[in-house]
Coordinates of C-alpha atoms and ligand atoms in Angstrom, one line a residue:
X1 CA -0.5 -0.3 0.0
X2 CA 1.0 3.5 -1.0
X3 CA 0.5 5.2 2.8
X4 CA 1.7 8.8 1.4
X5 CA -0.6 8.6 -2.0
X6 CA -3.3 7.3 0.7
X7 CA -2.7 10.6 3.0
X8 CA -2.9 12.1 0.2
X9 CA -5.8 11.3 -1.5
X10 CA -7.8 10.9 2.2
X11 CA -6.1 14.8 3.0
X12 CA -5.5 17.0 0.4
X13 CA -5.9 20.2 1.3
X14 CA -4.2 20.0 5.1
X15 CA -0.8 20.7 3.7
X16 CA 1.6 21.2 6.9
X17 CA 3.7 18.9 8.5
X18 CA 3.6 18.0 12.6
X19 CA 6.5 19.4 12.4
X20 CA 5.3 23.0 11.9
X21 CA 3.4 22.8 14.9
X22 CA 6.4 21.5 17.1
X23 CA 7.5 24.2 15.8
X24 CA 5.3 27.0 16.4
X25 CA 4.5 25.1 19.6
X26 CA 7.6 24.4 21.3
X27 CA 7.9 22.9 24.8
X28 CA 7.7 25.8 27.7
X29 CA 10.3 27.6 29.4
X30 CA 9.6 26.8 33.1
X31 CA 11.9 26.9 35.9
X32 CA 12.6 22.9 37.2
X33 CA 9.8 20.4 38.6
X34 CA 6.9 23.4 37.7
X35 CA 3.5 22.0 36.8
X36 CA 1.8 22.4 33.4
X37 CA -1.8 21.5 34.3
X38 CA -5.7 22.9 32.8
X39 CA -9.2 22.8 33.0
X40 CA -10.6 21.3 30.0
X41 CA -14.8 21.7 29.9
X42 CA -16.8 21.0 27.6
X43 CA -19.8 24.3 27.2
X44 CA -22.6 22.9 29.0
X45 CA -22.2 25.5 30.5
X46 CA -23.4 23.4 34.1
X47 CA -20.3 23.2 36.4
X48 CA -20.9 20.6 38.3
X49 CA -19.4 20.8 42.1
X50 CA -17.1 17.4 41.2
X51 CA -16.0 19.6 38.2
X52 CA -15.1 22.7 40.1
X53 CA -13.4 20.5 43.0
X54 CA -10.9 18.6 40.0
X55 CA -10.1 22.1 39.1
X56 CA -9.1 23.6 42.0
X57 CA -7.0 20.3 42.0
X58 CA -5.3 20.5 38.6
X59 CA -5.2 24.4 39.9
X60 CA -3.1 23.8 42.7
X61 CA -1.4 21.4 41.4
X62 CA 0.4 24.5 38.4
X63 CA 0.2 27.7 40.5
X64 CA 2.0 25.1 44.0
X65 CA 4.7 24.8 41.5
X66 CA 4.9 28.0 39.2
X67 CA 3.7 26.4 36.6
X68 CA 0.8 26.8 34.2
X69 CA -2.3 26.7 34.6
X70 CA -4.9 27.2 31.4
X71 CA -8.4 26.5 30.0
X72 CA -9.1 24.7 27.4
X73 CA -12.5 24.2 26.0
X74 CA -13.6 20.8 24.7
X75 CA -16.4 22.2 22.1
X76 CA -15.9 19.9 19.3
X77 CA -19.7 18.2 20.5
X78 CA -21.8 20.8 18.6
X79 CA -24.6 19.0 20.2
X80 CA -23.8 19.7 24.1
X81 CA -22.9 23.3 23.1
X82 CA -24.3 25.7 24.8
X83 CA -24.2 30.0 24.4
X84 CA -23.3 30.8 27.1
X85 CA -21.7 28.6 28.8
X86 CA -18.0 29.4 29.2
X87 CA -18.7 32.5 30.9
X88 CA -21.1 30.7 33.6
X89 CA -18.2 28.4 33.9
X90 CA -15.7 31.2 33.6
X91 CA -17.5 32.7 36.5
X92 CA -18.2 30.0 38.5
X93 CA -14.2 29.5 38.5
X94 CA -13.2 33.2 39.2
X95 CA -15.3 33.4 42.4
X96 CA -13.5 30.8 44.2
X97 CA -9.7 32.7 42.6
X98 CA -9.7 30.0 40.1
X99 CA -7.8 32.3 37.2
X100 CA -6.6 31.3 34.1
X101 CA -3.1 32.2 33.3
X102 CA -3.7 31.3 29.7
X103 CA -5.9 30.2 27.5
X104 CA -9.9 31.2 27.4
X105 CA -9.3 33.8 29.4
X106 CA -13.7 35.2 28.4
X107 CA -16.2 34.0 26.1
X108 CA -14.3 33.9 23.1
X109 CA -11.6 35.3 24.2
X110 CA -7.8 33.7 24.8
X111 CA -4.7 33.9 25.7
X112 CA -1.4 32.7 25.3
X113 CA 1.7 30.6 23.2
X114 CA -0.7 27.4 22.5
X115 CA -3.5 29.3 21.2
X116 CA -6.5 28.0 19.6
X117 CA -7.8 27.0 23.1
X118 CA -11.3 26.1 21.1
X119 CA -11.6 22.9 19.7
X120 CA -13.4 24.0 17.1
X121 CA -11.1 26.1 15.9
X122 CA -8.3 23.4 15.8
X123 CA -9.1 21.4 13.1
X124 CA -5.9 22.2 10.3
X125 CA -3.3 20.4 13.3
X126 CA -5.8 17.2 13.7
X127 CA -5.6 16.8 10.7
X128 CA -2.3 17.2 10.5
X129 CA -1.1 14.5 12.6
X130 CA -4.3 11.6 11.4
X131 CA -2.7 12.2 8.0
X132 CA 0.9 11.9 9.5
X133 CA -0.2 8.4 10.7
X134 CA -2.1 7.7 8.0
X135 CA 1.1 8.1 6.4
X136 CA 3.4 6.1 8.3
X137 CA -0.1 3.0 8.3
X138 CA -1.0 3.8 11.5
X139 CA -4.5 4.9 11.1
X140 CA -7.0 4.3 8.6
X141 CA -10.3 5.1 6.8
X142 CA -12.9 2.9 7.7
X143 CA -16.7 2.5 5.8
X144 CA -18.3 0.8 8.3
X145 CA -22.2 1.9 8.2
X146 CA -24.0 3.5 11.0
X147 CA -26.1 -0.7 10.3
X148 CA -23.1 -2.1 9.8
X149 CA -21.8 -0.9 13.6
X150 CA -24.6 -1.7 15.1
X151 CA -24.6 -5.5 13.3
X152 CA -21.2 -6.1 14.9
X153 CA -22.2 -4.2 18.3
X154 CA -25.1 -6.8 19.1
X155 CA -22.7 -10.0 17.9
X156 CA -20.2 -8.6 20.4
X157 CA -22.7 -9.4 23.3
X158 CA -20.3 -12.2 24.6
X159 CA -17.2 -10.7 23.9
X160 CA -14.7 -9.7 26.7
X161 CA -13.4 -7.3 24.7
X162 CA -15.7 -5.3 22.5
X163 CA -15.2 -2.7 19.6
X164 CA -13.3 -2.9 16.5
X165 CA -10.5 -4.9 16.6
X166 CA -9.3 -8.1 15.8
X167 CA -12.2 -9.7 12.6
X168 CA -13.9 -7.0 13.4
X169 CA -11.8 -4.8 12.2
X170 CA -13.1 -5.1 8.1
X171 CA -11.4 -2.1 6.4
X172 CA -8.4 -2.6 8.3
X173 CA -6.8 -4.0 4.9
X174 CA -8.9 -2.0 2.2
X175 CA -6.7 -1.7 -0.5
X176 CA -5.6 1.9 -2.2
X177 CA -8.1 1.2 -5.3
X178 CA -11.5 0.7 -3.0
X179 CA -11.3 3.5 -0.6
X180 CA -10.5 5.5 -3.8
X181 CA -13.6 3.6 -5.3
X182 CA -15.5 4.1 -1.9
X183 CA -14.5 8.4 -1.4
X184 CA -15.9 8.5 -5.2
X185 CA -19.0 7.4 -4.8
X186 CA -19.4 9.4 -1.4
X187 CA -19.5 7.0 1.5
X188 CA -18.9 8.4 4.8
X189 CA -15.5 7.7 6.4
X190 CA -13.7 7.4 10.1
X191 CA -9.9 7.3 10.9
X192 CA -9.7 4.7 12.9
X193 CA -5.7 3.8 14.8
X194 CA -4.1 0.5 13.3
X195 CA -4.2 -0.2 17.5
X196 CA -0.4 -1.7 17.3
X197 CA -2.2 -3.2 20.9
X198 CA -1.4 -7.1 21.7
X199 CA -4.5 -8.8 24.1
X200 CA -1.7 -10.7 26.4
X201 CA 0.1 -7.5 26.5
X202 CA -0.2 -5.1 29.7
X203 CA -0.3 -1.1 30.7
X204 CA 0.9 0.6 33.2
X205 CA 1.3 3.6 34.8
X206 CA 1.5 5.3 38.0
X207 CA -0.9 7.2 38.2
X208 CA -0.5 10.9 40.6
X209 CA -3.7 9.5 43.2
X210 CA -4.5 6.6 42.7
X211 CA -1.1 4.7 42.7
X212 CA 0.3 1.9 40.2
X213 CA -1.9 0.9 37.1
X214 CA -2.0 -2.1 35.8
X215 CA -4.1 -2.5 32.4
X216 CA -5.1 -5.5 29.4
X217 CA -2.9 -3.2 25.8
X218 CA -5.9 -1.3 24.7
X219 CA -6.0 -3.9 20.9
X220 CA -9.6 -2.1 19.4
X221 CA -8.6 0.4 16.1
X222 CA -10.4 3.0 18.2
X223 CA -11.8 6.5 15.9
X224 CA -9.5 9.8 15.9
X225 CA -11.9 11.4 13.4
X226 CA -14.9 11.5 13.5
X227 CA -16.7 11.7 9.5
X228 CA -16.9 15.3 9.2
X229 CA -13.0 15.0 10.2
X230 CA -13.0 16.5 14.2
X231 CA -11.3 14.6 16.4
X232 CA -12.9 12.1 18.6
X233 CA -11.6 13.1 22.6
X234 CA -9.1 10.3 23.1
X235 CA -6.9 11.8 20.1
X236 CA -7.8 15.4 20.6
X237 CA -6.8 14.8 24.6
X238 CA -3.2 13.5 22.7
X239 CA -2.8 16.5 20.6
X240 CA -3.5 19.4 22.7
X241 CA -2.0 17.9 26.1
X242 CA 1.3 17.5 24.5
X243 CA 0.7 20.7 22.0
X244 CA 0.0 22.6 25.4
X245 CA 2.8 20.7 26.8
X246 CA 0.5 19.5 29.4
X247 CA 3.1 18.0 32.1
X248 CA 0.1 16.8 34.2
X249 CA -2.9 16.0 33.3
X250 CA -5.6 15.9 36.0
X251 CA -9.2 14.5 35.2
X252 CA -12.0 12.8 36.9
X253 CA -11.6 9.2 37.1
X254 CA -14.0 8.4 34.1
X255 CA -11.6 8.3 31.8
X256 CA -9.4 5.9 34.0
X257 CA -10.5 2.7 31.8
X258 CA -9.6 5.3 28.5
X259 CA -5.6 5.7 29.8
X260 CA -3.9 2.4 27.8
X261 CA -6.6 4.1 24.3
X262 CA -4.4 7.1 25.4
X263 CA -0.8 6.2 26.3
X264 CA -1.6 3.8 22.9
X265 CA -1.9 7.3 20.9
X266 CA 0.7 9.3 23.0
X267 CA 3.2 6.7 21.7
X268 CA 2.4 5.8 17.9
X269 CA 2.2 9.5 17.8
X270 CA 5.5 9.8 19.3
X271 CA 4.9 11.8 22.0
X272 CA 6.0 12.0 25.6
X273 CA 2.5 10.3 27.1
X274 CA 1.8 13.4 30.2
X275 CA 1.4 12.2 33.7
X276 CA -2.4 11.5 34.9
X277 CA -3.9 12.8 38.1
X278 CA -7.8 11.2 38.4
X279 CA -9.5 12.5 40.4
X280 CA -12.1 10.5 42.6
X281 CA -15.8 12.2 42.3
X282 CA -17.6 13.2 45.3
X283 CA -19.5 11.0 47.2
X284 CA -22.6 11.5 48.7
X285 CA -23.9 8.8 52.1
X286 CA -27.5 7.6 50.5
X287 CA -29.3 5.1 53.0
X288 CA -26.1 3.6 54.6
X289 CA -24.5 2.7 51.1
X290 CA -21.8 5.5 48.8
X291 CA -23.9 7.2 45.5
X292 CA -22.2 9.7 43.4
X293 CA -23.0 13.9 44.2
X294 CA -25.8 13.8 41.7
X295 CA -26.4 17.2 39.2
X296 CA -30.0 15.0 39.3
X297 CA -31.0 14.8 43.3
X298 CA -28.8 16.8 45.1
X299 CA -28.8 20.7 45.3
X300 CA -25.0 21.1 46.4
X301 CA -24.0 19.2 43.4
X302 CA -24.5 23.0 41.1
X303 CA -21.8 25.6 42.0
X304 CA -24.0 27.9 42.0
X305 CA -26.0 26.8 45.0
X306 CA -22.9 28.0 47.4
X307 CA -23.7 31.5 46.0
X308 CA -27.5 31.6 45.7
X309 CA -27.6 29.4 49.9
X310 CA -24.9 32.3 50.6
X311 CA -21.4 30.2 51.3
X312 CA -18.7 32.6 51.1
X313 CA -15.7 31.7 48.9
X314 CA -13.4 31.3 51.1
X315 CA -15.4 28.5 52.8
X316 CA -16.1 26.7 49.9
X317 CA -12.3 26.5 49.0
X318 CA -11.6 25.5 52.8
X319 CA -14.4 22.7 52.3
X320 CA -12.5 21.0 49.0
X321 CA -9.3 21.7 51.1
X322 CA -10.7 19.5 53.7
X323 CA -12.1 16.9 51.0
X324 CA -8.8 17.3 49.0
X325 CA -6.1 16.6 51.3
X326 CA -7.4 15.1 54.5
X327 CA -4.4 16.3 56.8
X328 CA -5.8 19.8 55.7
X329 CA -7.4 20.1 59.0
X330 CA -4.4 19.5 61.5
X331 CA -2.5 22.8 59.5
X332 CA -4.8 25.2 59.5
X333 CA -6.1 24.0 63.7
X334 CA -2.3 24.5 63.4
X335 CA -1.3 27.8 60.8
X336 CA -5.1 29.4 61.7
X337 CA -4.7 33.3 60.3
X338 CA -3.0 31.8 57.2
X339 CA -4.1 32.3 53.4
X340 CA -5.2 28.3 52.4
X341 CA -2.8 29.1 49.2
X342 CA 0.2 28.2 52.1
X343 CA -1.7 24.9 52.7
X344 CA 1.4 22.6 51.3
X345 CA -1.7 20.4 48.8
X346 CA -0.6 17.1 47.8
X347 CA -2.0 14.8 45.4
X348 CA -0.8 11.9 46.7
X349 CA -2.5 12.8 49.0
X350 CA -6.2 12.5 48.0
X351 CA -8.8 9.9 48.7
X352 CA -8.2 6.9 46.1
X353 CA -12.2 6.5 46.0
X354 CA -14.1 9.3 46.1
X355 CA -14.7 12.0 49.6
X356 CA -17.7 12.5 50.7
X357 CA -19.4 15.1 51.0
X358 CA -21.0 16.3 53.8
X359 CA -23.6 19.3 54.5
X360 CA -23.3 19.3 58.2
X361 CA -19.1 19.3 57.4
X362 CA -19.4 22.6 54.9
X363 CA -21.5 24.6 57.9
X364 CA -18.9 23.8 60.3
X365 CA -16.4 24.8 58.0
X366 CA -17.8 28.0 57.3
X367 CA -19.3 29.1 60.8
X368 CA -15.6 29.0 61.4
X369 CA -14.5 30.9 58.4
X370 CA -16.8 33.3 58.9
X371 CA -16.3 34.2 62.6
X372 CA -12.5 35.0 61.9
X373 CA -13.9 37.6 59.4
X374 CA -14.6 41.3 60.3
X375 CA -17.7 42.9 60.5
X376 CA -17.1 45.4 57.8
X377 CA -16.3 41.9 55.2
X378 CA -18.8 40.9 56.0
X379 CA -21.1 43.6 55.8
X380 CA -19.9 43.8 52.7
X381 CA -20.2 40.8 51.8
X382 CA -23.3 39.3 52.8
X383 CA -24.4 42.6 51.0
X384 CA -23.6 42.4 47.8
X385 CA -24.9 38.6 48.0
X386 CA -28.3 40.2 49.5
X387 CA -28.4 42.9 46.5
X388 CA -28.9 39.5 44.0
X389 CA -30.9 36.5 46.2
X390 CA -32.6 38.7 49.6
X391 CA -33.8 41.6 48.3
X392 CA -35.0 41.8 51.7
X393 CA -32.0 41.7 53.9
X394 CA -30.0 44.8 51.6
X395 CA -33.1 47.2 52.1
X396 CA -32.6 45.7 55.9
X397 CA -29.1 46.9 55.6
X398 CA -29.3 50.4 53.7
X399 CA -31.9 51.2 56.5
X400 CA -28.3 52.9 58.3
X401 CA -25.6 50.4 56.9
X402 CA -23.0 51.4 60.4
X403 CA -26.1 50.2 62.3
X404 CA -25.7 47.2 60.3
X405 CA -22.1 46.9 60.5
X406 CA -22.5 47.3 64.7
X407 CA -24.6 44.1 64.1
X408 CA -22.3 41.9 63.0
X409 CA -20.1 43.5 65.0
X410 CA -21.8 42.2 68.5
X411 CA -19.8 38.8 70.3
X412 CA -16.8 39.3 66.6
X413 CA -13.5 40.1 66.9
X414 CA -13.2 38.3 70.6
X415 CA -11.1 35.6 71.6
X416 CA -13.9 33.6 70.7
X417 CA -16.1 34.8 68.5
X418 CA -19.7 33.4 68.4
X419 CA -20.5 31.3 65.6
X420 CA -23.8 31.9 64.4
X421 CA -23.2 32.1 60.7
X422 CA -22.3 29.5 58.0
X423 CA -24.2 30.8 54.6
X424 CA -24.9 34.7 54.5
X425 CA -28.8 33.4 53.8
X426 CA -28.4 32.5 57.5
X427 CA -28.3 36.4 58.9
X428 CA -32.4 38.0 58.5
X429 CA -33.1 34.9 61.3
X430 CA -30.1 36.4 62.9
X431 CA -31.1 39.5 62.3
X432 CA -34.6 39.7 62.8
X433 CA -35.1 40.8 66.3
X434 CA -33.0 43.6 65.9
X435 CA -35.0 44.7 63.3
X436 CA -38.7 46.5 63.9
X437 CA -40.2 45.1 60.3
X438 CA -38.5 41.8 61.2
X439 CA -38.9 41.0 64.8
X440 CA -40.9 38.5 66.3
X441 CA -42.0 38.6 69.4
X442 CA -42.6 34.8 70.7
X443 CA -42.9 35.3 75.0
X444 CA -41.5 31.9 76.0
X445 CA -39.6 31.2 78.9
X446 CA -36.9 29.2 80.5
X447 CA -35.1 28.1 83.2
X448 CA -36.9 29.7 86.9
X449 CA -38.4 32.5 84.6
X450 CA -42.4 32.7 84.5
X451 CA -44.4 34.6 84.1
X452 CA -45.1 35.9 87.0
X453 CA -41.5 36.5 87.8
X454 CA -41.7 37.9 84.4
X455 CA -44.3 40.6 85.2
X456 CA -41.8 41.6 88.6
X457 CA -39.3 41.6 86.9
X458 CA -40.4 43.7 83.8
X459 CA -41.8 46.8 85.9
X460 CA -38.7 46.7 87.7
X461 CA -36.3 47.2 84.4
X462 CA -38.4 49.6 82.1
X463 CA -38.6 51.9 85.3
X464 CA -34.1 52.0 85.8
X465 CA -33.6 50.2 81.8
X466 CA -30.2 53.5 80.8
X467 CA -29.1 53.1 77.7
X468 CA -25.8 55.3 78.9
X469 CA -24.8 52.5 80.6
X470 CA -22.1 50.7 80.4
X471 CA -22.3 47.7 80.7
X472 CA -20.6 47.1 83.9
X473 CA -23.7 48.9 85.5
X474 CA -26.0 47.7 83.3
X475 CA -24.9 44.1 84.5
X476 CA -25.4 45.9 88.1
X477 CA -28.4 47.1 87.5
X478 CA -29.4 43.5 86.6
X479 CA -28.5 42.0 89.9
X480 CA -29.2 44.8 91.7
X481 CA -33.6 44.1 91.5
X482 CA -33.1 40.6 92.3
X483 CA -33.3 40.9 95.8
X484 CA -37.2 42.6 94.6
X485 CA -37.7 40.3 93.1
X486 CA -37.7 37.6 95.0
X487 CA -33.9 35.8 92.4
X488 CA -30.4 36.2 93.7
X489 CA -28.0 38.3 92.2
X490 CA -25.4 34.8 92.8
X491 CA -26.0 31.9 90.6
X492 CA -23.7 30.0 93.3
X493 CA -26.0 31.1 96.5
X494 CA -29.2 29.6 94.4
X495 CA -27.5 26.7 93.2
X496 CA -26.6 26.2 96.7
X497 CA -30.4 26.6 98.3
X498 CA -32.3 26.0 95.6
X499 CA -35.9 27.4 97.8
X500 CA -35.3 30.7 99.5
X501 CA -35.0 31.5 95.8
X502 CA -37.7 32.2 93.1
X503 CA -34.8 32.7 91.1
X504 CA -31.1 34.1 90.6
X505 CA -29.9 37.1 87.5
X506 CA -29.6 34.8 84.6
X507 CA -33.4 34.2 85.4
X508 CA -34.3 37.9 85.3
X509 CA -31.1 38.7 81.9
X510 CA -33.1 35.5 80.6
X511 CA -36.9 37.5 81.2
X512 CA -35.3 40.5 79.3
X513 CA -33.7 38.7 76.9
X514 CA -36.8 36.8 75.2
X515 CA -38.3 40.1 75.7
X516 CA -36.2 42.1 74.2
X517 CA -35.3 39.3 71.5
X518 CA -38.2 37.1 71.6
X519 CA -35.0 34.5 72.3
X520 CA -34.5 32.1 75.1
X521 CA -30.5 32.5 73.4
X522 CA -29.2 35.3 71.8
X523 CA -25.4 37.2 71.3
X524 CA -24.5 39.4 73.8
X525 CA -28.2 41.3 75.2
X526 CA -25.8 44.4 76.7
X527 CA -24.8 45.5 72.2
X528 CA -28.3 44.6 71.3
X529 CA -29.9 46.7 74.2
X530 CA -27.7 49.3 73.1
X531 CA -28.3 48.7 69.5
X532 CA -32.2 48.4 69.6
X533 CA -32.4 52.4 71.5
X534 CA -34.6 53.5 74.0
X535 CA -38.0 54.0 72.5
X536 CA -37.7 49.9 71.3
X537 CA -36.3 48.8 74.8
X538 CA -38.6 50.4 76.2
X539 CA -42.0 49.1 74.0
X540 CA -40.3 45.6 73.9
X541 CA -40.6 45.9 77.7
X542 CA -43.9 47.0 77.8
X543 CA -45.6 44.6 75.7
X544 CA -44.1 41.8 76.7
X545 CA -44.9 43.1 80.6
X546 CA -48.9 43.7 78.7
X547 CA -48.5 39.7 77.4
X548 CA -46.8 38.6 81.0
X549 CA -50.3 40.1 82.8
X550 CA -52.6 38.6 80.7
X551 CA -50.9 35.1 81.2
X552 CA -51.1 35.2 84.1
Ligands
LIG601 N1 -14.1 17.3 28.2 C1 -13.1 16.9 28.9 C2 -14.5 16.7 29.9 O1 -15.4 17.1 30.6 C3 -13.1 16.5 29.9 C4 -11.7 16.0 30.0 C5 -9.9 16.3 30.9 O2 -10.3 17.1 31.5 O3 -9.6 16.0 30.0 O4 -14.7 15.3 30.5

């Protein structure tokens, strides 16, 4: 067979050679050990939490080594393409601090020496290499129709190796004349790899996450160009990751079963294969078992969920690191104020079987992140969130932004800040009693606080509360009114002799707290009282008194 003539017949329009592209996209000039990684989304517009996670792993792999992280858009499947999808995905990433160094940096905008980064614009490159494979007798056109392929599929039901190989690879040895005749008749063809694989042999590789892997060699004559001349994922991956000089392919582990095909392609093409890091999917516990986090079943599978709920990106980032490396939490405990970038992330410490998504854990991580923020930051971030997702909260804030910040500052910026807020959508409830518009009275009491005691306490307190008091004076007033209502200011004393009293100062403060906030548990009551203002304090105490009088 004259392979050169065959290549020319199949690709008459290709006048370049692989050397041309090799020269155009030379190896990168990076320092020793710098890793080049990428995120290669198909433009579906949906960013799955698992994609974000894999992307973070890819990003950290590059950034921690002063390497390059780029975005390549895998848009060869035009049917799956959604307009505006790239913008949505890039925005989703940038929220979490993942900004590509090169590649597709905005919808339709590319930057970097290895462009184009849209696969749809790289047809000539793929076909150059395809032509070269044909010239070397390593790939061939296959004219099998969809019906013929269906028949083979049916016939192979009991075969362990499926696809086009061995006796099924009927068009491997078509003569040049026959190929020309079929092309002349207008028959559609795909280009298949003439797999050099040996069924008896194994393919070995060392996955950065999964460790040593051994699989049978690929023997299938996989399609490398579809009938429209567009490459399959397998072929595009090999060409692109080689020419873009990717050192580490970080991708979902659903691709691990295709790795023998990919390694074979790299070999046939004469490329040095990249290192692979196959990331296991994020799992969810269900009925005692585990399953993949599902776009269909789990709202938290969509990255937009976190923004909508108002989880700060810092929290999600920290949470993802707990999923990525189990030693992250120990590191965080030892390095409370360090930025996460300082964490020595390690691919080798990733879970092999898939980390478990746990909302309780995320909530916990986020509370810890938020409690360390100062009030201005909490205000700014939650205000930005509110403007988009909770106009009612934004409107409350806008009444008096300084007061809103002061409310958020209660029990903050101290050694043991409270951890009431896990996400911005917790705030409307958390601060509801600070605004008359949202305050809902609730007069339920706990401990020794009874309606009868409440009447006595409130009657006394209404007369003595003074918003100009400093904190100590404020508290002494509560203590001072204790004897008059049959309580002791001393909790210890009460515990020693409970029958001698109707309650203690804690019960007194509960009554006042419930009257002012409708709750038995709140942050610092002194600060709350001060921020409510004299008029509101008076009204709420009076209303509570009226209520308990009626109840009593
Ligand atoms: N476009 C592929 C996907 O979205 C990329 C896989 C890879 O990273 O190589 O699954």
